[in-house]
CSV table of C-alpha atoms in Angstrom, one decimal:
chain,number,residue,atom,x,y,z
A,28,MET,CA,-5.6,32.2,75.6
A,29,GLY,CA,-4.5,35.7,74.9
A,30,LEU,CA,-1.0,37.0,74.7
A,31,PRO,CA,0.5,38.4,77.9
A,32,GLU,CA,0.5,42.1,78.3
A,33,PRO,CA,3.9,43.7,77.3
A,34,SER,CA,6.0,45.2,80.0
A,35,PRO,CA,5.5,49.0,80.4
A,36,TRP,CA,9.3,49.2,80.5
A,37,ALA,CA,9.3,48.0,76.8
A,38,ASN,CA,7.7,51.3,75.9
A,39,GLN,CA,8.7,53.9,78.4
A,40,SER,CA,6.7,56.6,76.5
A,41,HIS,CA,3.4,54.8,76.8
A,42,ASP,CA,1.9,57.2,79.3
A,43,GLY,CA,3.2,60.5,77.7
A,44,LEU,CA,5.4,61.4,80.7
A,45,LEU,CA,8.6,61.2,78.7
A,46,GLU,CA,9.2,60.9,75.0
A,47,ALA,CA,12.4,60.3,73.0
A,48,THR,CA,12.2,63.8,71.6
A,49,ASP,CA,12.4,65.3,75.2
A,50,LEU,CA,16.0,64.0,75.5
A,51,PRO,CA,19.1,66.0,74.5
A,52,ASP,CA,21.4,64.6,71.8
A,53,GLY,CA,23.3,61.6,72.9
A,54,TRP,CA,20.7,60.3,75.3
A,55,HIS,CA,18.0,57.7,74.6
A,56,LEU,CA,15.3,55.8,76.3
A,57,ALA,CA,16.4,52.3,77.0
A,58,ASN,CA,14.3,49.6,75.2
A,59,ARG,CA,14.7,47.3,78.1
A,60,PHE,CA,14.9,48.0,81.8
A,61,HIS,CA,17.6,46.0,83.7
A,62,GLY,CA,15.9,43.7,86.1
A,63,GLU,CA,12.7,44.0,84.0
A,64,ARG,CA,9.4,43.1,85.7
A,65,SER,CA,6.0,42.3,84.3
A,66,ASP,CA,4.7,45.6,85.8
A,67,ASP,CA,5.8,49.1,86.4
A,68,ALA,CA,8.3,48.8,89.3
A,69,SER,CA,8.1,52.5,90.3
A,70,ALA,CA,6.3,51.9,93.6
A,71,GLN,CA,8.7,49.1,94.5
A,72,ILE,CA,11.7,51.3,93.7
A,73,ASP,CA,10.3,54.1,95.9
A,74,GLU,CA,9.9,51.6,98.7
A,75,LEU,CA,13.3,50.1,98.3
A,76,LEU,CA,14.9,53.6,98.4
A,77,GLY,CA,12.8,54.6,101.4
A,78,TYR,CA,11.4,57.4,99.2
A,79,ASN,CA,7.9,56.8,100.7
A,80,ASP,CA,9.0,57.1,104.3
A,81,TRP,CA,6.8,60.1,104.9
A,82,ALA,CA,3.7,58.0,104.3
A,83,ASN,CA,4.8,55.7,107.2
A,84,THR,CA,5.0,58.5,109.8
A,85,GLU,CA,1.6,59.1,111.3
A,86,GLU,CA,2.4,62.7,112.3
A,87,GLN,CA,3.7,63.6,108.9
A,88,ALA,CA,0.8,61.8,107.2
A,89,GLN,CA,-1.8,63.7,109.3
A,90,GLY,CA,-0.1,67.0,108.7
A,91,GLN,CA,0.7,66.5,105.0
A,92,GLN,CA,-1.2,69.1,102.9
A,93,GLU,CA,-2.8,68.0,99.6
A,94,SER,CA,-0.5,70.4,97.7
A,95,ASP,CA,2.6,68.7,99.2
A,96,GLN,CA,1.2,65.2,98.5
A,97,ASN,CA,0.9,66.3,94.9
A,98,GLU,CA,4.7,66.5,94.7
A,99,THR,CA,5.7,63.4,96.5
A,100,ILE,CA,3.4,60.4,95.7
A,101,ASP,CA,2.8,58.4,92.5
A,102,GLY,CA,6.1,59.2,90.8
A,103,ARG,CA,7.2,57.2,87.7
A,104,TRP,CA,10.8,56.1,87.2
A,105,ARG,CA,12.2,56.2,83.6
A,106,TYR,CA,15.5,54.6,82.5
A,107,LEU,CA,17.9,56.5,80.2
A,108,GLU,CA,21.3,55.7,78.7
A,109,HIS,CA,24.0,58.0,77.3
A,110,GLU,CA,25.2,56.7,74.0
A,111,ALA,CA,28.9,57.8,74.2
A,112,THR,CA,29.7,56.9,77.8
A,113,ARG,CA,26.9,54.3,78.3
A,114,THR,CA,26.1,56.0,81.6
A,115,ARG,CA,22.8,54.7,83.0
A,116,VAL,CA,20.4,57.1,84.7
A,117,MET,CA,17.0,56.7,86.2
A,118,ILE,CA,14.9,59.8,86.7
A,119,ARG,CA,11.7,60.0,88.7
A,120,LEU,CA,8.9,62.0,87.0
A,121,GLN,CA,6.1,63.5,89.0
A,122,ARG,CA,3.0,65.1,87.7
A,123,GLN,CA,2.2,68.4,89.5
A,124,LEU,CA,-1.6,68.1,89.2
A,125,LEU,CA,-2.2,71.2,91.3
A,126,ALA,CA,0.1,73.5,89.4
A,127,VAL,CA,-1.4,76.0,86.9
A,128,PRO,CA,-0.8,75.0,84.2
A,129,GLU,CA,-0.2,71.4,85.1
A,130,GLU,CA,3.5,70.3,84.7
A,131,ILE,CA,5.9,67.5,85.4
A,132,ARG,CA,9.0,67.7,87.6
A,133,ILE,CA,12.0,65.5,88.1
A,134,THR,CA,11.8,64.4,91.8
A,135,GLY,CA,14.6,61.8,91.9
A,136,VAL,CA,17.7,60.7,90.1
A,137,ILE,CA,19.7,57.4,90.2
A,138,TYR,CA,23.1,57.8,88.4
A,139,LEU,CA,25.0,54.6,87.5
A,140,PRO,CA,28.3,54.6,85.6
A,141,TRP,CA,28.6,52.0,82.9
A,142,ARG,CA,31.2,50.0,84.8
A,143,PRO,CA,30.2,49.3,88.4
A,144,GLY,CA,32.6,50.8,90.8
A,145,ASP,CA,33.7,53.7,88.6
A,146,PRO,CA,33.7,57.0,90.5
A,147,ILE,CA,31.1,59.7,90.1
A,148,THR,CA,32.5,63.2,90.0
A,149,SER,CA,30.7,66.5,90.7
A,150,GLN,CA,31.5,67.5,87.1
A,151,LEU,CA,29.6,64.4,85.8
A,152,LEU,CA,26.6,65.3,87.9
A,153,ARG,CA,26.6,68.9,86.7
A,154,GLU,CA,26.6,67.6,83.1
A,155,LEU,CA,23.5,65.5,83.8
A,156,PRO,CA,20.8,67.4,81.7
A,157,THR,CA,17.9,67.1,84.1
A,158,ALA,CA,16.9,70.8,83.7
A,159,ARG,CA,16.9,70.5,79.9
A,160,ILE,CA,14.8,67.3,80.0
A,161,GLU,CA,12.3,68.8,82.4
A,162,ALA,CA,12.0,72.0,80.3
A,163,ALA,CA,11.5,69.9,77.2
A,164,ILE,CA,8.8,67.8,78.7
A,165,ASN,CA,6.8,70.8,80.0
A,166,LYS,CA,7.3,72.7,76.7
A,167,ARG,CA,5.9,69.8,74.8
A,168,LEU,CA,2.9,69.4,77.2
A,169,PHE,CA,2.3,73.1,77.3
A,170,ALA,CA,2.4,73.4,73.5
A,171,MET,CA,-0.5,71.0,73.3
A,172,LYS,CA,-2.6,73.5,75.1
A,173,ARG,CA,-1.3,76.8,73.8
A,174,THR,CA,-3.4,78.8,71.4
A,175,GLU,CA,-0.7,79.3,68.7
A,176,THR,CA,-1.0,77.5,65.4
A,177,ILE,CA,1.5,77.2,62.6
A,178,THR,CA,0.4,77.8,59.0
A,179,GLY,CA,2.6,78.3,56.0
A,180,GLY,CA,5.7,78.3,58.3
A,181,LYS,CA,4.4,81.1,60.4
A,182,ILE,CA,3.0,81.2,63.9
A,183,GLU,CA,-0.5,82.6,64.1
A,184,LEU,CA,-1.2,84.6,67.3
A,185,PRO,CA,-4.7,85.0,68.9
A,186,SER,CA,-5.2,88.4,67.2
A,187,GLY,CA,-4.6,86.8,63.8
A,188,ARG,CA,-1.2,88.4,63.4
A,189,LYS,CA,1.4,86.0,62.0
A,190,VAL,CA,5.1,85.9,62.8
A,191,SER,CA,7.9,83.6,61.6
A,192,GLU,CA,9.9,81.6,64.1
A,193,ARG,CA,13.1,83.5,63.3
A,194,ASP,CA,11.4,86.8,64.3
A,195,LEU,CA,10.8,85.4,67.8
A,196,LEU,CA,14.5,86.0,68.7
A,197,LYS,CA,14.3,89.7,67.7
A,198,PRO,CA,13.3,92.6,69.9
A,199,LEU,CA,9.6,92.4,70.8
A,200,GLY,CA,8.9,96.1,71.0
A,201,ASP,CA,6.7,98.1,73.4
A,202,PRO,CA,4.2,96.0,75.4
A,203,LYS,CA,1.6,98.8,75.2
A,204,LYS,CA,1.8,99.0,71.4
A,205,VAL,CA,2.5,95.4,70.2
A,206,PRO,CA,-0.6,93.1,69.9
A,207,ASP,CA,-0.2,89.8,71.6
A,208,PHE,CA,2.9,91.0,73.4
A,209,TYR,CA,2.8,88.5,76.2
A,210,GLU,CA,2.2,85.6,73.8
A,211,LEU,CA,5.4,86.8,72.0
A,212,VAL,CA,7.2,86.9,75.4
A,213,ALA,CA,6.2,83.3,76.0
A,214,LEU,CA,7.2,82.2,72.5
A,215,GLN,CA,10.6,84.0,72.8
A,216,HIS,CA,11.2,82.4,76.2
A,217,GLY,CA,10.2,79.0,74.9
A,218,ARG,CA,12.6,79.2,71.9
A,219,LEU,CA,15.5,80.2,74.1
A,220,THR,CA,14.8,77.4,76.5
A,221,GLN,CA,14.5,74.9,73.6
A,222,ARG,CA,18.0,76.0,72.5
A,223,GLY,CA,19.4,75.2,75.9
A,224,ASP,CA,19.8,78.8,77.2
A,225,ALA,CA,20.6,78.5,80.9
A,226,ASN,CA,19.2,82.0,81.7
A,227,PRO,CA,16.6,83.0,79.1
A,228,SER,CA,15.4,86.0,81.1
A,229,ALA,CA,18.9,87.5,80.9
A,230,THR,CA,19.1,86.8,77.2
A,231,MET,CA,15.7,88.4,76.7
A,232,ALA,CA,16.8,91.5,78.6
A,233,ARG,CA,19.9,91.9,76.3
A,234,THR,CA,17.9,91.1,73.1
A,235,ASN,CA,15.2,93.7,73.9
A,236,GLY,CA,17.5,96.3,75.4
A,237,VAL,CA,15.7,96.4,78.8
A,238,ALA,CA,16.8,95.8,82.4
A,239,LEU,CA,16.8,92.3,83.7
A,240,SER,CA,14.0,93.1,86.1
A,241,THR,CA,11.8,94.4,83.2
A,242,ALA,CA,12.3,91.1,81.3
A,243,GLN,CA,11.6,89.1,84.4
A,244,GLY,CA,8.4,91.2,84.9
A,245,TRP,CA,7.3,90.3,81.3
A,246,ILE,CA,7.9,86.6,82.0
A,247,THR,CA,6.0,86.8,85.3
A,248,LYS,CA,3.0,88.4,83.5
A,249,ALA,CA,3.1,85.8,80.8
A,250,ARG,CA,3.0,83.1,83.4
A,251,ASP,CA,0.2,84.8,85.2
A,252,ARG,CA,-1.8,84.7,81.9
A,253,GLY,CA,-1.1,80.9,81.6
A,254,LEU,CA,1.2,81.4,78.6
A,255,LEU,CA,4.2,79.8,80.3
A,256,PRO,CA,4.5,77.0,82.8
A,257,PRO,CA,5.5,78.1,86.3
A,258,GLY,CA,9.2,78.8,86.9
A,259,ARG,CA,11.3,76.4,89.0
A,260,ARG,CA,12.0,77.8,92.4
A,261,GLY,CA,15.6,78.9,92.8
A,262,ARG,CA,16.4,78.5,89.1
A,263,ALA,CA,17.4,81.3,86.8
A,264,GLY,CA,15.3,82.0,83.7
C-alpha cells in the first residue's frame, strides 16, 4: 500500500500561484492550515462564504460572459501569517486566463487577528500588503516570459545592448533615440514596483523630467507591447 498523498496545504506553493518570495518582509506562508483537510478546501470555503452565489442564480448564470467568469470561478485560498503580530490572513488568488499577458489577482481576503475577538481597525486593513503581494506575483510570472537576460551582472535587451540594474533608475532619454526604450520603461517600472513604490508612474515622471501624462503614456505603450502586465483598474501607477 502506497503512502497517502500529502495535503496541498502542507506546500502552499505547489501550483506556483504564490511563493514565499512573493511576500513582504515579516509575512510567511503557514506550513499548516488550521482545520487542515486532505484536499484543497478552496471550493468549500467559497461555498461556505457564499462566494459562489452567482452560479446558483439562473439569470446571472445565463447572462454571465466568459470574461467575467474568468475572474470569479476556480479561485485558490492561501494562508499567511505575520511574524510579529501573528495576524492570520487568507487571500484568494485567481488566475486571469483571458488577460494579456496572463496574470493573477487577489479576489478575496479573510483577516483574523491572533486572538479571537480582538478588534480590526481600518489602519490594520490599510497595512495589509495585498497590492505588494499581487504585484510581486505578477512580476515573477511576467519575468519568466520576458525577453531580458542577465549576464555578468547586466541586463541584455533585445537589441543586444546591456544595462546595469542601477542604471534602470536613471533618466531613460528620448524614446525616439534610445534603442529598446519601452523595454527600459517596463524595467524601470518593475524596479520601482519591486521596491514598494505606491505610484511608480509619478516617480518615473520626476526621474525623467517629464509630465505625469507623458510617463503614463510610456507605461501604456509598454503594456500594449506586452512588456508589462495590465494595470489594476482604479489604482495609481
